[in-house]
Coordinates of C-alpha atoms in Angstrom, one line a residue:
M1 CA 96.8 67.9 22.0
T2 CA 94.7 65.4 20.2
G3 CA 97.2 62.7 20.7
K4 CA 97.5 63.2 24.5
T5 CA 93.8 63.1 25.2
G6 CA 93.4 59.6 23.5
P7 CA 94.9 57.2 26.1
P8 CA 93.3 58.6 29.3
A9 CA 89.9 57.9 27.8
K10 CA 90.5 54.2 27.9
K11 CA 91.6 53.9 31.6
P12 CA 88.4 54.3 33.4
S13 CA 86.6 51.6 31.3
P14 CA 87.5 48.6 33.7
A15 CA 86.4 50.6 36.7
V16 CA 83.2 51.5 35.1
A17 CA 82.6 47.9 34.1
K18 CA 83.3 46.8 37.7
K19 CA 80.9 49.3 39.0
K20 CA 78.2 47.9 36.7
A21 CA 78.9 44.3 37.7
A22 CA 78.8 45.0 41.4
P23 CA 76.6 47.9 42.3
A24 CA 77.8 50.0 45.3
P25 CA 75.6 50.9 48.2
K26 CA 73.4 54.0 47.9
E27 CA 75.6 56.1 50.2
E28 CA 78.7 55.7 47.9
A29 CA 76.7 56.4 44.7
A30 CA 76.8 60.2 45.3
P31 CA 80.6 60.8 45.2
K32 CA 81.1 58.6 42.2
E33 CA 78.4 60.3 40.3
E34 CA 80.2 63.6 41.1
A35 CA 83.5 62.2 39.7
A36 CA 82.0 61.5 36.4
P37 CA 81.7 65.1 35.3
K38 CA 85.4 65.6 36.0
E39 CA 86.4 63.1 33.5
E40 CA 84.0 64.7 31.0
A41 CA 85.5 68.1 31.7
T42 CA 88.2 67.5 29.1
P43 CA 87.2 69.3 25.9
K44 CA 85.6 67.0 23.4
K45 CA 87.6 66.6 20.2
E46 CA 87.2 64.6 17.1
A47 CA 88.8 61.1 17.2
T48 CA 92.2 60.8 15.7
P49 CA 93.2 58.0 13.5
K50 CA 95.1 56.4 16.4
E51 CA 91.9 56.3 18.5
E52 CA 90.0 54.8 15.7
A53 CA 92.7 52.1 15.3
A54 CA 92.7 51.4 19.1
S55 CA 88.9 51.1 19.1
A56 CA 88.9 48.7 16.1
P57 CA 90.1 45.7 18.1
A58 CA 87.6 46.2 20.8
T59 CA 84.7 46.2 18.3
E60 CA 86.2 43.1 16.6
E61 CA 86.3 41.2 20.0
S62 CA 82.7 41.9 20.9
P63 CA 80.6 42.6 17.8
A64 CA 77.4 44.3 18.5
P65 CA 74.2 42.8 17.0
E66 CA 72.5 44.6 14.2
H67 CA 69.3 44.9 16.2
P68 CA 70.1 44.7 19.8
P69 CA 67.1 43.6 22.0
E70 CA 65.6 46.2 24.2
Q71 CA 67.1 46.1 27.7
P72 CA 64.9 46.7 30.7
P73 CA 65.6 49.9 32.6
A74 CA 68.4 49.8 35.3
P75 CA 67.2 50.0 38.9
T76 CA 67.5 53.3 40.7
D77 CA 70.1 52.1 43.1
E78 CA 72.7 51.3 40.5
P79 CA 75.4 54.0 39.8
A80 CA 75.1 56.0 36.6
S81 CA 77.2 54.7 33.8
I82 CA 80.0 56.8 32.5
P83 CA 79.5 57.9 28.9
M84 CA 82.2 56.8 26.5
G85 CA 83.4 58.2 23.3
A86 CA 81.3 57.7 20.3
G87 CA 81.7 54.4 18.6
A88 CA 83.7 52.9 21.4
E89 CA 82.4 49.8 23.2
V90 CA 84.1 48.6 26.3
T91 CA 84.0 45.0 27.4
P92 CA 84.4 44.4 31.1
V93 CA 87.7 42.7 32.0
P94 CA 87.5 40.9 35.4
T95 CA 90.5 41.5 37.7
E96 CA 92.3 38.8 39.5
G97 CA 90.5 37.5 42.5
S98 CA 87.2 39.1 41.6
P99 CA 84.1 37.0 40.7
A100 CA 83.2 36.8 37.0
P101 CA 80.2 38.9 36.1
P102 CA 77.0 36.8 35.4
A103 CA 76.2 36.3 31.7
E104 CA 73.2 38.3 30.6
P105 CA 70.3 36.0 29.3
P106 CA 69.4 36.5 25.7
A107 CA 66.2 38.5 25.2
P108 CA 63.2 36.4 24.1
A109 CA 62.3 36.7 20.4
P110 CA 58.9 38.3 19.7
E111 CA 56.2 35.7 19.0
P112 CA 54.8 35.7 15.5
K113 CA 51.1 36.6 15.2
L114 CA 48.9 33.6 14.2
E115 CA 46.5 34.3 11.4
K116 CA 42.9 33.1 11.9
P117 CA 41.9 30.4 9.4
K118 CA 39.5 31.6 6.9
E119 CA 36.0 30.1 7.1
E120 CA 35.0 28.1 4.1
P121 CA 32.0 29.3 2.0
P122 CA 28.8 27.1 1.9
S123 CA 28.6 24.2 -0.6
C124 CA 26.5 24.3 -3.8
P125 CA 22.7 24.2 -3.6
L126 CA 21.2 20.8 -4.5
S127 CA 18.5 19.5 -6.9
L128 CA 17.9 22.6 -8.9
A129 CA 14.8 22.0 -11.1
V130 CA 12.1 23.8 -12.9
E131 CA 8.7 23.4 -11.2
E132 CA 6.4 25.3 -13.7
V133 CA 6.7 27.4 -16.8
S134 CA 4.1 29.9 -18.0
E135 CA 3.9 32.4 -20.8
N136 CA 6.1 35.0 -19.1
S137 CA 7.6 33.4 -16.1
F138 CA 8.9 30.1 -14.6
T139 CA 9.3 28.8 -11.1
L140 CA 12.5 27.1 -9.7
T141 CA 12.9 24.8 -6.7
W142 CA 16.1 23.5 -5.1
K143 CA 17.4 22.1 -1.8
A144 CA 19.6 23.6 0.8
P145 CA 23.3 22.9 0.5
E146 CA 24.9 20.2 2.6
Q147 CA 27.5 22.5 4.3
M148 CA 26.4 26.1 5.3
G149 CA 29.5 27.1 7.4
R150 CA 29.7 28.3 10.9
A151 CA 28.2 31.8 10.2
G152 CA 25.1 30.2 8.7
L153 CA 23.4 30.9 5.5
D154 CA 22.4 34.4 4.5
G155 CA 20.3 33.4 1.5
Y156 CA 20.3 32.6 -2.2
V157 CA 21.0 34.7 -5.3
V158 CA 19.3 33.7 -8.5
E159 CA 20.9 34.8 -11.8
I160 CA 19.7 34.5 -15.3
C161 CA 21.3 34.8 -18.7
K162 CA 19.8 34.6 -22.2
D163 CA 20.9 31.8 -24.4
G164 CA 23.8 33.0 -26.5
S165 CA 24.9 35.6 -24.1
S166 CA 27.4 35.6 -21.2
D167 CA 25.9 38.5 -19.3
W168 CA 24.6 37.1 -16.1
K169 CA 22.1 39.3 -14.1
A170 CA 20.9 38.8 -10.6
V171 CA 17.1 38.6 -10.4
N172 CA 16.8 39.3 -6.7
Q173 CA 18.6 42.4 -5.2
E174 CA 19.0 40.9 -1.7
P175 CA 19.6 37.2 -0.7
F176 CA 16.5 35.3 0.5
L177 CA 16.1 32.0 2.4
S178 CA 13.3 30.3 0.5
T179 CA 14.1 27.3 -1.8
R180 CA 11.4 28.3 -4.3
Y181 CA 11.5 31.3 -6.5
T182 CA 9.4 32.6 -9.5
I183 CA 11.2 34.6 -12.1
P184 CA 8.6 37.0 -13.7
N185 CA 8.5 39.5 -16.6
L186 CA 10.1 37.2 -19.2
S187 CA 9.4 37.3 -23.0
S188 CA 7.6 34.4 -24.6
G189 CA 9.9 32.2 -26.7
D190 CA 13.2 33.2 -24.9
K191 CA 15.7 30.6 -23.7
I192 CA 17.0 31.4 -20.4
H193 CA 20.0 29.9 -18.5
V194 CA 19.7 30.1 -14.8
R195 CA 21.9 29.4 -11.8
V196 CA 21.5 29.7 -8.0
T197 CA 24.3 30.6 -5.5
A198 CA 24.3 30.2 -1.7
V199 CA 25.7 33.3 0.1
S200 CA 27.0 33.5 3.7
A201 CA 29.3 35.8 5.6
S202 CA 32.3 33.7 4.6
G203 CA 31.5 34.0 0.8
A204 CA 29.5 32.6 -2.0
S205 CA 29.2 29.0 -3.0
V206 CA 29.8 27.3 -6.4
P207 CA 26.6 28.1 -8.3
A208 CA 24.1 25.4 -9.1
T209 CA 23.2 25.6 -12.8
L210 CA 20.6 24.0 -15.0
E211 CA 22.1 21.9 -17.8
Q212 CA 19.6 23.1 -20.4
P213 CA 18.1 26.6 -20.9
V214 CA 14.4 27.1 -20.0
L215 CA 12.1 27.8 -23.0
I216 CA 9.5 30.4 -22.0
R217 CA 6.2 29.3 -23.5
E218 CA 2.8 28.4 -22.3
I219 CA 2.4 24.6 -21.9
L220 CA -1.2 23.6 -22.7
Q221 CA -2.8 21.1 -20.3
L222 CA -6.3 19.7 -20.5
P223 CA -8.5 20.3 -17.5
K224 CA -8.7 17.4 -15.0
I225 CA -10.6 17.3 -11.7
R226 CA -8.8 15.2 -9.1
M227 CA -11.7 14.2 -6.8
P228 CA -10.4 12.9 -3.4
R229 CA -11.3 9.4 -2.6
H230 CA -13.5 10.1 0.4
L231 CA -15.6 12.4 -1.7
R232 CA -16.3 9.8 -4.4
E233 CA -18.9 8.4 -2.1
T234 CA -21.8 10.1 -0.3
Y235 CA -20.4 12.8 2.0
I236 CA -22.5 12.8 5.2
R237 CA -22.7 15.6 7.7
R238 CA -25.0 16.4 10.6
V239 CA -27.5 19.3 10.8
G240 CA -25.6 22.4 12.1
D241 CA -22.1 21.0 11.1
A242 CA -19.9 23.0 8.8
V243 CA -19.1 21.7 5.3
N244 CA -15.7 22.6 4.1
I245 CA -14.4 20.7 1.0
M246 CA -11.4 21.4 -1.2
I247 CA -11.3 19.7 -4.6
P248 CA -8.0 20.1 -6.5
F249 CA -7.8 20.2 -10.3
Q250 CA -5.2 20.9 -13.0
G251 CA -5.1 22.6 -16.4
K252 CA -3.3 25.3 -18.3
P253 CA -4.0 28.1 -18.8
Q254 CA -5.9 28.6 -15.7
P255 CA -9.3 27.1 -16.1
E256 CA -12.8 28.5 -15.4
V257 CA -14.6 26.8 -12.5
S258 CA -18.4 26.6 -12.1
W259 CA -20.8 24.9 -9.6
T260 CA -24.4 23.9 -10.1
K261 CA -27.1 21.9 -8.3
G262 CA -29.9 20.5 -10.4
G263 CA -28.8 22.6 -13.4
Q264 CA -29.1 25.9 -11.3
L265 CA -26.4 28.1 -10.0
L266 CA -25.7 28.0 -6.3
D267 CA -27.2 30.4 -3.8
T268 CA -24.2 32.4 -2.7
N269 CA -25.9 33.5 0.5
R270 CA -25.9 29.9 1.8
I271 CA -22.8 28.4 0.0
N272 CA -19.4 30.1 -0.4
I273 CA -17.2 29.1 -3.4
R274 CA -13.5 30.2 -3.6
N275 CA -11.4 29.3 -6.6
T276 CA -7.7 29.4 -7.0
A277 CA -5.4 28.3 -9.9
R278 CA -5.2 24.8 -8.5
D279 CA -8.3 24.0 -6.4
T280 CA -11.8 25.0 -5.5
I281 CA -13.3 25.2 -2.0
F282 CA -16.9 24.5 -1.2
Y283 CA -18.0 25.9 2.2
I284 CA -21.3 25.9 4.1
R285 CA -21.2 27.4 7.6
Q286 CA -24.2 25.6 9.1
A287 CA -25.6 22.7 7.1
R288 CA -29.4 22.1 6.7
R289 CA -31.4 19.3 5.6
E290 CA -32.2 21.1 2.3
D291 CA -28.5 21.4 1.5
S292 CA -28.5 17.6 0.7
G293 CA -28.2 16.7 -2.9
K294 CA -25.9 16.3 -5.8
Y295 CA -23.6 19.2 -6.8
E296 CA -21.9 19.3 -10.2
L297 CA -18.4 20.8 -10.6
T298 CA -17.3 21.8 -14.1
V299 CA -13.8 23.0 -15.2
H300 CA -13.5 24.7 -18.6
I301 CA -10.5 25.6 -20.8
N302 CA -11.0 26.8 -24.3
G303 CA -13.9 24.4 -25.0
A304 CA -12.4 21.5 -23.2
E305 CA -14.0 20.6 -19.8
D306 CA -14.1 18.1 -17.1
K307 CA -17.0 17.4 -14.7
A308 CA -17.4 15.8 -11.3
T309 CA -20.4 15.2 -9.0
L310 CA -20.3 15.7 -5.3
D311 CA -23.2 14.0 -3.3
I312 CA -23.9 15.6 0.1
R313 CA -26.3 14.2 2.6
V314 CA -27.2 16.3 5.7
V315 CA -28.7 14.0 8.4
E316 CA -30.2 14.3 11.9
P317 CA -31.7 12.0 14.5
P318 CA -34.9 10.2 13.4
G319 CA -38.4 10.6 14.8
P320 CA -40.0 8.1 17.2
P321 CA -41.8 4.9 15.9
Q322 CA -45.5 5.1 15.3
N323 CA -48.5 3.0 16.5
L324 CA -46.8 1.0 19.3
K325 CA -49.3 -1.4 20.9
L326 CA -49.5 -4.4 23.1
V327 CA -50.6 -7.4 20.9
D328 CA -50.9 -10.2 23.5
V329 CA -50.0 -11.1 27.1
W330 CA -49.7 -14.7 28.2
G331 CA -47.8 -16.3 31.1
F332 CA -44.6 -14.5 31.5
N333 CA -44.5 -13.1 27.9
V334 CA -45.6 -9.9 26.1
A335 CA -45.9 -9.3 22.3
L336 CA -45.3 -5.8 20.9
E337 CA -45.8 -4.2 17.5
W338 CA -45.1 -0.8 15.9
S339 CA -44.6 1.1 12.6
P340 CA -41.5 2.9 11.3
P341 CA -41.0 6.6 12.1
A342 CA -42.5 9.2 9.8
D343 CA -39.2 11.0 9.6
N344 CA -36.0 8.9 9.3
G345 CA -33.7 11.9 9.7
N346 CA -32.6 11.6 6.0
S347 CA -30.8 8.4 6.9
E348 CA -31.6 4.7 6.9
I349 CA -33.1 3.3 10.2
K350 CA -30.6 0.9 11.6
G351 CA -32.9 -0.6 14.3
Y352 CA -35.0 0.0 17.3
R353 CA -34.4 -0.1 21.1
V354 CA -37.1 -1.6 23.3
Q355 CA -37.3 -0.8 27.0
K356 CA -39.6 -1.9 29.9
S357 CA -40.5 -0.4 33.2
D358 CA -42.3 -2.1 36.1
K359 CA -44.9 -0.2 38.2
K360 CA -43.0 -0.8 41.5
S361 CA -39.6 0.8 40.6
G362 CA -40.6 3.1 37.8
K363 CA -37.2 2.7 36.2
W364 CA -36.6 1.9 32.4
F365 CA -34.5 -1.1 31.5
T366 CA -33.4 -2.0 27.9
V367 CA -34.5 -5.4 26.9
L368 CA -33.6 -5.3 23.2
E369 CA -31.1 -3.3 21.2
R370 CA -30.8 -2.9 17.4
C371 CA -34.0 -4.8 16.8
T372 CA -34.3 -4.7 13.1
R373 CA -38.0 -5.8 12.9
T374 CA -41.1 -3.8 13.9
S375 CA -42.3 -6.5 16.3
C376 CA -40.9 -8.4 19.3
T377 CA -41.6 -10.7 22.2
I378 CA -40.5 -9.9 25.6
S379 CA -40.2 -12.9 28.1
D380 CA -39.1 -13.7 31.6
L381 CA -41.4 -11.1 33.2
I382 CA -42.2 -11.4 36.9
I383 CA -45.5 -12.7 38.1
G384 CA -47.6 -10.1 39.8
N385 CA -45.9 -7.1 38.3
T386 CA -47.4 -4.5 35.9
Y387 CA -45.2 -3.4 33.0
S388 CA -45.1 -0.4 30.6
F389 CA -43.1 -0.4 27.3
R390 CA -41.5 2.1 25.0
V391 CA -39.5 2.0 21.7
F392 CA -36.8 4.3 20.3
S393 CA -35.7 4.4 16.7
E394 CA -32.0 4.6 15.7
N395 CA -30.1 5.8 12.6
I396 CA -26.5 6.9 11.8
C397 CA -26.9 9.9 14.1
G398 CA -28.1 7.8 17.1
L399 CA -31.4 7.4 18.9
S400 CA -34.5 9.5 18.3
D401 CA -35.0 12.4 20.7
S402 CA -38.3 10.8 22.0
A403 CA -39.8 7.4 22.2
A404 CA -43.1 5.8 21.4
V405 CA -44.9 4.6 24.6
A406 CA -47.4 1.8 24.5
S407 CA -50.8 3.0 25.6
G408 CA -51.7 -0.1 27.6
V409 CA -49.9 -1.9 30.4
A410 CA -49.2 -5.7 30.8
Y411 CA -50.2 -7.3 34.1
I412 CA -48.6 -10.7 34.7
E413 CA -51.3 -12.7 36.6
K414 CA -50.7 -15.5 39.1
T415 CA -52.0 -18.6 37.4
K416 CA -53.9 -21.3 39.6
T417 CA -52.4 -24.7 39.0
T418 CA -53.5 -28.1 40.2
Y419 CA -50.9 -30.8 40.8
Q420 CA -51.7 -34.0 38.9
P421 CA -49.4 -36.8 39.5
E422 CA -48.3 -38.8 36.5
K423 CA -50.1 -42.0 36.0
I424 CA -47.8 -44.9 36.0
P425 CA -49.1 -48.2 34.5
Q426 CA -49.3 -50.9 37.0
R427 CA -47.0 -53.9 36.5
D428 CA -47.7 -57.4 37.5
M429 CA -45.1 -58.3 40.0
M430 CA -46.6 -61.6 41.1
E431 CA -44.0 -64.4 40.8
P432 CA -43.7 -67.9 42.2
P433 CA -40.8 -68.7 44.5
K434 CA -37.4 -69.4 42.8
F435 CA -34.1 -70.1 44.3
T436 CA -31.3 -68.0 42.8
Q437 CA -28.6 -69.5 45.0
P438 CA -28.9 -73.3 46.1
L439 CA -27.6 -74.9 49.2
T440 CA -24.2 -76.5 49.1
D441 CA -22.9 -79.7 50.9
R442 CA -20.8 -79.0 53.9
T443 CA -18.6 -80.9 56.4
T444 CA -18.2 -79.6 59.9
T445 CA -16.5 -80.7 63.1
R446 CA -18.3 -81.8 66.2
G447 CA -18.9 -79.1 68.7
Y448 CA -18.4 -76.2 66.2
S449 CA -21.5 -74.3 65.1
T450 CA -22.1 -74.1 61.3
H451 CA -24.4 -72.2 58.9
L452 CA -26.3 -73.1 55.7
F453 CA -27.1 -70.4 53.2
C454 CA -29.3 -70.0 50.0
S455 CA -31.3 -67.2 48.3
V456 CA -34.8 -67.1 47.0
R457 CA -37.1 -64.6 45.2
G458 CA -40.8 -64.4 44.6
F459 CA -43.8 -62.2 45.1
P460 CA -45.6 -62.2 47.4
Q461 CA -42.7 -63.0 49.7
P462 CA -42.6 -66.8 50.1
K463 CA -42.7 -68.6 53.4
I464 CA -39.5 -70.5 54.2
I465 CA -39.5 -74.0 55.8
W466 CA -36.4 -76.0 56.9
L467 CA -36.4 -79.8 56.9
K468 CA -34.0 -82.4 58.1
N469 CA -34.2 -85.8 56.5
Q470 CA -37.6 -84.7 55.2
M471 CA -38.8 -83.8 58.7
E472 CA -39.7 -80.2 59.4
I473 CA -37.6 -78.4 61.9
R474 CA -39.8 -76.7 64.3
E475 CA -39.1 -74.7 67.4
D476 CA -35.8 -76.4 68.3
P477 CA -33.3 -74.1 70.1
K478 CA -30.5 -76.0 68.4
Y479 CA -31.5 -74.4 65.1
I480 CA -31.9 -70.7 64.3
A481 CA -33.5 -69.8 60.9
L482 CA -33.3 -66.3 59.5
I483 CA -34.3 -64.5 56.2
D484 CA -33.2 -61.0 55.0
Q485 CA -33.7 -59.6 51.6
G486 CA -34.2 -63.0 50.1
V487 CA -31.2 -64.6 51.7
C488 CA -32.1 -67.6 53.9
S489 CA -29.7 -69.0 56.6
L490 CA -29.9 -71.8 59.1
E491 CA -27.5 -71.9 62.0
I492 CA -26.8 -75.4 63.7
R493 CA -25.4 -74.8 67.1
K494 CA -22.6 -77.2 68.3
P495 CA -23.6 -80.1 66.1
G496 CA -23.1 -83.7 67.1
P497 CA -22.9 -86.9 65.1
F498 CA -26.6 -87.2 65.0
D499 CA -27.0 -83.8 63.5
G500 CA -25.7 -84.9 60.1
G501 CA -28.0 -85.7 57.3
V502 CA -29.8 -84.0 54.4
Y503 CA -31.2 -80.5 55.0
T504 CA -33.9 -79.0 52.7
C505 CA -35.0 -75.4 52.3
K506 CA -38.6 -75.0 50.9
A507 CA -40.1 -71.7 49.8
V508 CA -43.9 -71.5 49.4
N509 CA -46.3 -68.6 48.2
P510 CA -49.8 -68.6 46.6
L511 CA -48.2 -69.0 43.2
G512 CA -46.3 -72.1 44.0
E513 CA -43.3 -73.5 45.9
A514 CA -39.6 -74.5 45.3
S515 CA -37.0 -76.3 47.3
V516 CA -33.2 -77.0 47.5
D517 CA -31.3 -79.4 49.6
C518 CA -27.7 -80.3 50.8
R519 CA -25.9 -82.8 52.9
L520 CA -24.2 -82.0 56.2
D521 CA -21.5 -84.4 57.6
V522 CA -20.3 -84.1 61.1
K523 CA -16.9 -85.5 62.1
G524 CA -15.5 -86.3 65.4
E525 CA -12.8 -84.2 67.0
I526 CA -9.3 -84.6 65.7

């Protein structure tokens, strides 16, 4: 019975494959699903050797993958697949005239998970050095590393190890961000190796290590006051200002500091002194004039000491000048004199300011600034005005709060003047006649008027006489004689042949006479 049941199990395999390749409509799915149990109604028996031999070629033709990819679930409208015997895999065989089933696409391989790159730890701290060593501690300084990583720096860990040992111990329990650290509670004489590590969330850096161990011992240093340059000269403050001075010093072990003034200790009610291991602070809340003076600072260490002097001057505006008076008034000028103020404000007087006021306006005007003398002369005052004068004193703080006012006033009078013309010495201007330009010979044409010219000078003005051939020319309309500014002219109107001859010009005054002559030729018409 086992041999009969073997072959029928293989017959439905093509139909089942065809059903899978071309799904039937939903209406036909129901009867086919009912037919499936009928085929399964045959009793299940173990596979015979013949069945195993028949299934072997099928498995060789289509070998199944060792790890088949997961197939998506079949849609609900497909017919249910017919279960086959265990170990038998059926490959669909297309019939003649039927379309080939589409090849199933290979399932995508799962993507490998990318591992996040690990962040690099910070780099090594820089410039590790020893700043100070005392009897039982020492202080380290360093610089931050160049690279701190994305996560930032959590802090630093300081480790120490005694010379000759390899046991490193962390000094700080938690990381800190400061680049300066003091390691306390050490034994004098020990040699200590030290290293500093930068720590972040991504790890610890390579430690920065000192090349040589640190010897724990007290380094003696003589006391030395480092007086600031601006305090080496007189320190000037105004009354009411605060005085706050810090003076650094050095020395090991820590020196003792003392302040004195005139050999006496300072009044702590007025002056506050605060000392540290490296400097001393001198403080006065509100300075007074009596706080001026020289203060001595002394720094002691086991018999060795250093001293410095602080010179403080507290100043205020000066008082007004004294004994201002009018010395003289003349013309448009006034002379003033005064004495220096009784109180110079604890500072040198730099000068005086002089002002005037006229009675009409009542306003004060500055006429002199920074006058260094105790006298002055004021000029260019207006006639008829009455003037008052006052003087301020001035020092480094400024002008005095009040001024010295002259007791008297200066009235500029109108002076009566009489005009006196300047006496000019009389000069003898008398001079006999003298011709400066003589007459010249001329030739003229008949019928054309002509002129004769000459110039003469003399004082009193000379009288001019014209002559022709030694005969005086009198009132003859043919001749016109003129004189202007010493220039003598004679016009001969339309001369004829008989008008030719020798003409003479004679000048006569009480001091003498002079004469010049010329020849005139008259030609006929051409």
